[in-house]
Amino acid sequence: MTQNIVLATDGSTYSEAAARCIASRELLTQDITVHVVHCAPDLSGEIKSFLGQAEVSAWQKEQSDEAMASAVAILRDAGIPVESHGLVGFAPERIVEYSRSVRAAAIVMGSHGRGAFVDAVLGSVANRVLARATCPVVLVR
C-alpha cells in the first residue's frame, strides 16, 4: 500500500536536505508518494484590489513553483512519485490541513535550527506544525 508523505518546503537548503533524506529511503522505506507543498502568504484585500486577483494568484503560483523546484527534482531523480501543490495562507495551518486531506503518514520538513530562544520569540513554522499535526512530523537538519 502506498503511503502519502507531505514534504513542506520553503525552497531553502534545509528543505533540500529533507528531500534528500526522503530520497535516500533510509527512513521511509515503504512505497510512498511525496506531496511537496509550499505555502505562499495570503495578501491583504487592499493589495489584492490594487494589483488584481489574477496578478496576485500568478505571483503566489510563481513563488510556490520556485520554492518547490529543487525538492521535486531531488525526489524525481530518486524515482520517487511526486505531486506538487502550492498552498496559500498561514503556512502551519495550511500544511496540517493538507496533510489531513491526503491522510499523510508523516510530514517532513527541513529545520533551520535557529535555537529555542529565537523560535520562542519569533515562532517557527516547524514548531507550529508540530503542535497542530495529527501525524508524525520528521524534522531534518
Coordinates of N, CA and C in Angstrom, one line a residue:
M1 N 0.8 -1.2 0.0 CA 0.0 0.0 0.0 C 0.9 1.2 0.0
T2 N 0.6 2.2 -0.9 CA 1.4 3.4 -1.0 C 0.9 4.4 0.1
Q3 N 1.9 5.0 0.8 CA 1.7 5.9 1.8 C 1.9 7.3 1.3
N4 N 1.1 8.3 1.7 CA 1.3 9.7 1.3 C 2.2 10.3 2.4
I5 N 3.3 11.0 1.9 CA 4.2 11.8 2.7 C 4.1 13.2 2.3
V6 N 4.0 14.2 3.2 CA 4.0 15.6 2.8 C 5.3 16.2 3.2
L7 N 6.0 16.8 2.2 CA 7.2 17.5 2.3 C 6.9 18.9 2.2
A8 N 7.0 19.6 3.3 CA 6.8 21.1 3.3 C 8.1 21.8 3.0
T9 N 8.1 22.6 2.0 CA 9.4 23.3 1.6 C 9.2 24.8 1.6
D10 N 10.3 25.4 1.9 CA 10.4 26.9 1.7 C 11.4 27.3 0.6
G11 N 11.9 26.2 0.0 CA 12.9 26.5 -1.1 C 14.4 26.6 -0.6
S12 N 14.6 26.4 0.7 CA 15.9 26.6 1.3 C 16.7 25.3 1.2
T13 N 18.0 25.4 1.6 CA 18.9 24.3 1.6 C 18.4 23.3 2.6
Y14 N 17.7 23.8 3.7 CA 17.2 22.9 4.7 C 16.1 22.0 4.1
S15 N 15.3 22.6 3.3 CA 14.2 21.8 2.6 C 14.8 20.8 1.6
E16 N 15.9 21.2 1.0 CA 16.6 20.2 0.1 C 17.1 19.1 0.9
A17 N 17.7 19.3 2.1 CA 18.2 18.3 2.9 C 17.0 17.3 3.3
A18 N 15.9 17.8 3.5 CA 14.7 17.0 3.9 C 14.3 16.1 2.6
A19 N 14.4 16.7 1.5 CA 14.1 15.9 0.2 C 15.1 14.8 0.0
R20 N 16.4 15.2 0.3 CA 17.5 14.1 0.1 C 17.3 13.0 1.2
C21 N 16.8 13.4 2.4 CA 16.5 12.4 3.4 C 15.5 11.4 2.9
I22 N 14.4 11.9 2.3 CA 13.4 11.0 1.8 C 13.9 10.2 0.6
A23 N 14.7 10.9 -0.3 CA 15.2 10.2 -1.5 C 16.2 9.1 -1.1
S24 N 16.9 9.2 0.0 CA 17.8 8.1 0.5 C 17.1 6.8 0.9
R25 N 15.8 7.0 1.2 CA 15.0 5.8 1.6 C 15.5 5.1 2.9
E26 N 16.3 5.8 3.6 CA 16.8 5.3 4.9 C 15.8 5.3 6.0
L27 N 14.9 6.3 5.9 CA 13.9 6.5 7.0 C 12.5 5.9 6.5
L28 N 12.1 6.3 5.3 CA 10.8 5.9 4.8 C 11.1 4.9 3.7
T29 N 10.9 3.6 4.0 CA 11.2 2.6 3.1 C 10.0 2.0 2.4
Q30 N 8.8 2.3 2.8 CA 7.6 1.8 2.1 C 7.4 2.5 0.8
D31 N 6.5 2.0 0.0 CA 6.0 2.7 -1.2 C 5.4 4.0 -0.8
I32 N 5.9 5.1 -1.3 CA 5.4 6.4 -0.9 C 5.1 7.2 -2.2
T33 N 4.2 8.2 -2.0 CA 4.0 9.3 -2.9 C 4.3 10.5 -2.0
V34 N 5.2 11.4 -2.5 CA 5.5 12.6 -1.8 C 4.8 13.7 -2.3
H35 N 4.0 14.4 -1.5 CA 3.3 15.6 -1.8 C 4.2 16.8 -1.4
V36 N 4.8 17.4 -2.3 CA 5.7 18.6 -2.0 C 4.7 19.8 -1.9
V37 N 4.8 20.5 -0.8 CA 3.9 21.7 -0.7 C 4.7 22.9 -0.3
H38 N 4.3 24.0 -0.8 CA 4.8 25.3 -0.4 C 3.6 26.2 -0.1
C39 N 3.8 27.1 0.9 CA 2.7 27.9 1.2 C 3.1 29.4 1.0
A40 N 2.4 30.0 0.1 CA 2.7 31.5 -0.2 C 1.7 32.3 0.7
P41 N 2.2 33.4 1.2 CA 1.3 34.2 2.0 C 0.1 34.7 1.3
D42 N -1.0 34.8 2.1 CA -2.2 35.5 1.5 C -2.0 37.0 1.7
L43 N -2.4 37.7 0.8 CA -2.2 39.2 0.8 C -3.5 39.9 1.2
S44 N -3.3 41.1 1.8 CA -4.5 41.8 2.2 C -5.4 42.1 1.1
G45 N -6.6 42.4 1.5 CA -7.6 42.8 0.5 C -7.3 44.1 -0.3
E46 N -6.6 45.0 0.4 CA -6.1 46.2 -0.3 C -5.1 45.9 -1.4
I47 N -4.2 45.1 -1.1 CA -3.2 44.7 -2.1 C -3.9 44.0 -3.3
K48 N -4.8 43.0 -2.9 CA -5.5 42.3 -4.0 C -6.3 43.2 -4.9
S49 N -6.9 44.2 -4.3 CA -7.7 45.1 -5.1 C -6.9 46.0 -5.9
F50 N -5.7 46.4 -5.4 CA -4.8 47.3 -6.2 C -4.1 46.5 -7.3
L51 N -3.6 45.3 -7.0 CA -2.9 44.5 -8.1 C -3.9 43.7 -8.9
G52 N -5.0 43.3 -8.3 CA -5.9 42.4 -9.0 C -5.7 40.9 -8.7
Q53 N -6.7 40.2 -8.5 CA -6.6 38.8 -8.1 C -5.8 37.9 -9.0
A54 N -5.9 38.2 -10.3 CA -5.1 37.4 -11.3 C -3.6 37.6 -11.1
E55 N -3.2 38.8 -10.9 CA -1.8 39.1 -10.7 C -1.3 38.5 -9.3
V56 N -2.1 38.6 -8.3 CA -1.7 38.0 -7.0 C -1.6 36.5 -7.1
S57 N -2.6 35.8 -7.8 CA -2.6 34.4 -7.9 C -1.3 33.9 -8.7
A58 N -1.0 34.7 -9.8 CA 0.2 34.4 -10.6 C 1.4 34.5 -9.8
W59 N 1.5 35.5 -9.0 CA 2.7 35.7 -8.1 C 2.8 34.6 -7.1
Q60 N 1.7 34.2 -6.5 CA 1.7 33.1 -5.5 C 2.1 31.8 -6.1
K61 N 1.6 31.5 -7.3 CA 2.0 30.3 -8.0 C 3.5 30.3 -8.4
E62 N 4.0 31.5 -8.8 CA 5.4 31.6 -9.2 C 6.3 31.3 -8.0
Q63 N 5.9 31.9 -6.8 CA 6.6 31.7 -5.6 C 6.7 30.3 -5.2
S64 N 5.5 29.6 -5.2 CA 5.4 28.2 -4.9 C 6.2 27.3 -5.8
D65 N 6.0 27.5 -7.1 CA 6.8 26.7 -8.1 C 8.3 26.8 -7.9
E66 N 8.7 28.0 -7.7 CA 10.2 28.3 -7.5 C 10.7 27.6 -6.2
A67 N 9.9 27.7 -5.2 CA 10.3 27.1 -3.9 C 10.3 25.6 -3.9
M68 N 9.4 25.0 -4.7 CA 9.3 23.5 -4.8 C 10.2 22.9 -5.8
A69 N 10.8 23.6 -6.7 CA 11.5 23.1 -7.8 C 12.7 22.1 -7.4
S70 N 13.5 22.6 -6.5 CA 14.7 21.7 -6.2 C 14.3 20.5 -5.5
A71 N 13.3 20.5 -4.5 CA 12.9 19.4 -3.8 C 12.2 18.4 -4.7
V72 N 11.4 18.9 -5.7 CA 10.7 18.0 -6.6 C 11.8 17.3 -7.5
A73 N 12.8 18.0 -7.9 CA 13.9 17.5 -8.8 C 14.6 16.4 -8.0
I74 N 15.0 16.6 -6.8 CA 15.7 15.6 -6.0 C 14.9 14.3 -5.9
L75 N 13.6 14.5 -5.6 CA 12.8 13.3 -5.4 C 12.5 12.5 -6.8
R76 N 12.3 13.3 -7.8 CA 12.1 12.6 -9.1 C 13.4 11.9 -9.6
D77 N 14.5 12.6 -9.3 CA 15.8 11.9 -9.7 C 16.0 10.6 -9.0
A78 N 15.4 10.5 -7.8 CA 15.5 9.2 -7.0 C 14.4 8.3 -7.4
G79 N 13.6 8.6 -8.3 CA 12.5 7.7 -8.8 C 11.3 7.6 -7.9
I80 N 11.1 8.7 -7.1 CA 10.0 8.7 -6.1 C 8.8 9.4 -6.7
P81 N 7.6 8.9 -6.7 CA 6.5 9.6 -7.2 C 6.2 10.9 -6.4
V82 N 6.0 12.0 -7.2 CA 5.9 13.3 -6.6 C 4.7 14.0 -7.1
E83 N 4.0 14.7 -6.2 CA 3.0 15.7 -6.6 C 3.4 17.0 -6.0
S84 N 3.2 18.1 -6.7 CA 3.5 19.4 -6.0 C 2.2 20.2 -5.9
H85 N 2.1 20.9 -4.8 CA 0.9 21.7 -4.5 C 1.3 23.1 -3.9
G86 N 0.9 24.1 -4.6 CA 1.0 25.4 -4.0 C -0.2 25.8 -3.1
L87 N 0.1 26.1 -1.9 CA -0.9 26.5 -0.9 C -0.9 28.0 -0.6
V88 N -1.9 28.5 -0.1 CA -2.0 30.0 0.2 C -2.5 30.1 1.6
G89 N -1.9 30.9 2.4 CA -2.4 31.2 3.7 C -1.3 31.1 4.8
F90 N -1.8 30.9 6.0 CA -0.9 30.8 7.2 C -0.2 29.4 7.1
A91 N 1.1 29.3 6.8 CA 1.7 28.0 6.5 C 1.5 26.9 7.5
P92 N 1.6 27.1 8.8 CA 1.4 25.9 9.6 C 0.0 25.3 9.5
E93 N -1.0 26.2 9.5 CA -2.4 25.7 9.3 C -2.6 25.0 8.0
R94 N -2.1 25.6 7.0 CA -2.4 25.0 5.6 C -1.6 23.7 5.4
I95 N -0.4 23.6 5.9 CA 0.4 22.3 5.8 C -0.4 21.2 6.6
V96 N -0.8 21.5 7.8 CA -1.5 20.5 8.5 C -2.8 20.1 7.9
E97 N -3.6 21.1 7.4 CA -4.9 20.8 6.7 C -4.6 19.9 5.5
Y98 N -3.6 20.3 4.7 CA -3.3 19.5 3.5 C -2.9 18.1 3.9
S99 N -2.1 17.9 4.9 CA -1.7 16.6 5.3 C -2.9 15.7 5.8
R100 N -3.8 16.3 6.4 CA -5.0 15.6 6.8 C -5.8 15.2 5.6
S101 N -5.9 16.1 4.6 CA -6.7 15.9 3.4 C -6.2 14.7 2.6
V102 N -4.9 14.4 2.6 CA -4.3 13.3 1.9 C -4.0 12.1 2.8
R103 N -4.5 12.2 4.1 CA -4.2 11.2 5.1 C -2.7 10.8 5.1
A104 N -1.9 11.8 5.3 CA -0.5 11.7 5.3 C 0.0 10.8 6.4
A105 N 0.9 9.9 6.1 CA 1.6 9.1 7.1 C 2.6 9.9 8.0
A106 N 3.1 11.0 7.3 CA 4.0 11.8 8.0 C 4.2 13.1 7.3
I107 N 4.6 14.1 8.0 CA 5.0 15.4 7.4 C 6.5 15.5 7.6
V108 N 7.3 15.9 6.6 CA 8.7 16.0 6.6 C 9.0 17.5 6.3
M109 N 9.9 18.0 7.2 CA 10.3 19.4 7.0 C 11.8 19.6 7.3
G110 N 12.4 20.5 6.6 CA 13.8 20.9 7.0 C 13.7 21.9 8.2
S111 N 14.6 21.7 9.1 CA 14.7 22.6 10.2 C 15.8 23.6 10.1
H112 N 15.5 24.8 10.3 CA 16.5 25.9 10.2 C 17.4 25.9 11.5
G113 N 16.9 25.3 12.6 CA 17.7 25.2 13.8 C 18.2 26.5 14.3
R114 N 17.4 27.5 14.4 CA 17.9 28.8 14.9 C 18.1 28.8 16.4
G115 N 17.5 27.9 17.1 CA 17.6 27.8 18.5 C 16.3 28.1 19.2
A116 N 16.2 27.6 20.4 CA 15.0 27.7 21.2 C 14.6 29.1 21.5
F117 N 15.5 30.0 21.8 CA 15.2 31.4 22.2 C 14.6 32.1 21.0
V118 N 15.2 32.0 19.8 CA 14.7 32.7 18.6 C 13.4 32.2 18.2
D119 N 13.2 30.8 18.3 CA 11.9 30.2 17.9 C 10.8 30.6 18.9
A120 N 11.2 30.8 20.2 CA 10.2 31.2 21.2 C 9.7 32.6 20.9
V121 N 10.7 33.5 20.5 CA 10.3 34.9 20.3 C 9.6 35.0 18.9
L122 N 10.2 34.5 17.9 CA 9.7 34.7 16.6 C 8.7 33.6 16.2
G123 N 8.8 32.4 16.8 CA 7.9 31.3 16.4 C 8.6 30.6 15.2
S124 N 8.2 29.4 14.9 CA 8.7 28.8 13.7 C 7.6 28.0 13.1
V125 N 7.6 27.8 11.8 CA 6.6 27.0 11.1 C 6.7 25.6 11.6
A126 N 7.9 25.1 11.7 CA 8.1 23.7 12.2 C 7.5 23.5 13.6
N127 N 7.7 24.4 14.5 CA 7.1 24.2 15.8 C 5.6 24.3 15.8
R128 N 5.1 25.2 15.0 CA 3.6 25.3 14.9 C 3.0 24.1 14.2
V129 N 3.7 23.5 13.2 CA 3.2 22.3 12.6 C 3.2 21.1 13.6
L130 N 4.3 21.0 14.4 CA 4.4 20.0 15.4 C 3.3 20.1 16.4
A131 N 2.9 21.3 16.7 CA 1.8 21.5 17.7 C 0.5 21.1 17.2
R132 N 0.3 21.2 15.9 CA -1.1 21.0 15.3 C -1.2 19.7 14.6
A133 N -0.2 19.0 14.2 CA -0.2 17.8 13.3 C -0.8 16.7 14.1
T134 N -1.6 15.8 13.3 CA -2.2 14.6 13.9 C -1.4 13.4 13.4
C135 N -0.3 13.6 12.6 CA 0.5 12.5 12.2 C 2.0 12.8 12.6
P136 N 2.9 11.9 12.5 CA 4.2 12.2 12.9 C 4.8 13.3 12.0
V137 N 5.7 14.0 12.6 CA 6.4 15.1 11.9 C 7.9 14.8 12.0
V138 N 8.6 14.7 10.9 CA 10.0 14.5 10.9 C 10.7 15.8 10.5
L139 N 11.6 16.2 11.4 CA 12.4 17.4 11.2 C 13.8 17.0 10.8
V140 N 14.3 17.6 9.7 CA 15.6 17.2 9.1 C 16.5 18.4 9.2
R141 N 17.7 18.3 9.7 CA 18.6 19.4 9.8 C 19.6 19.3 8.6

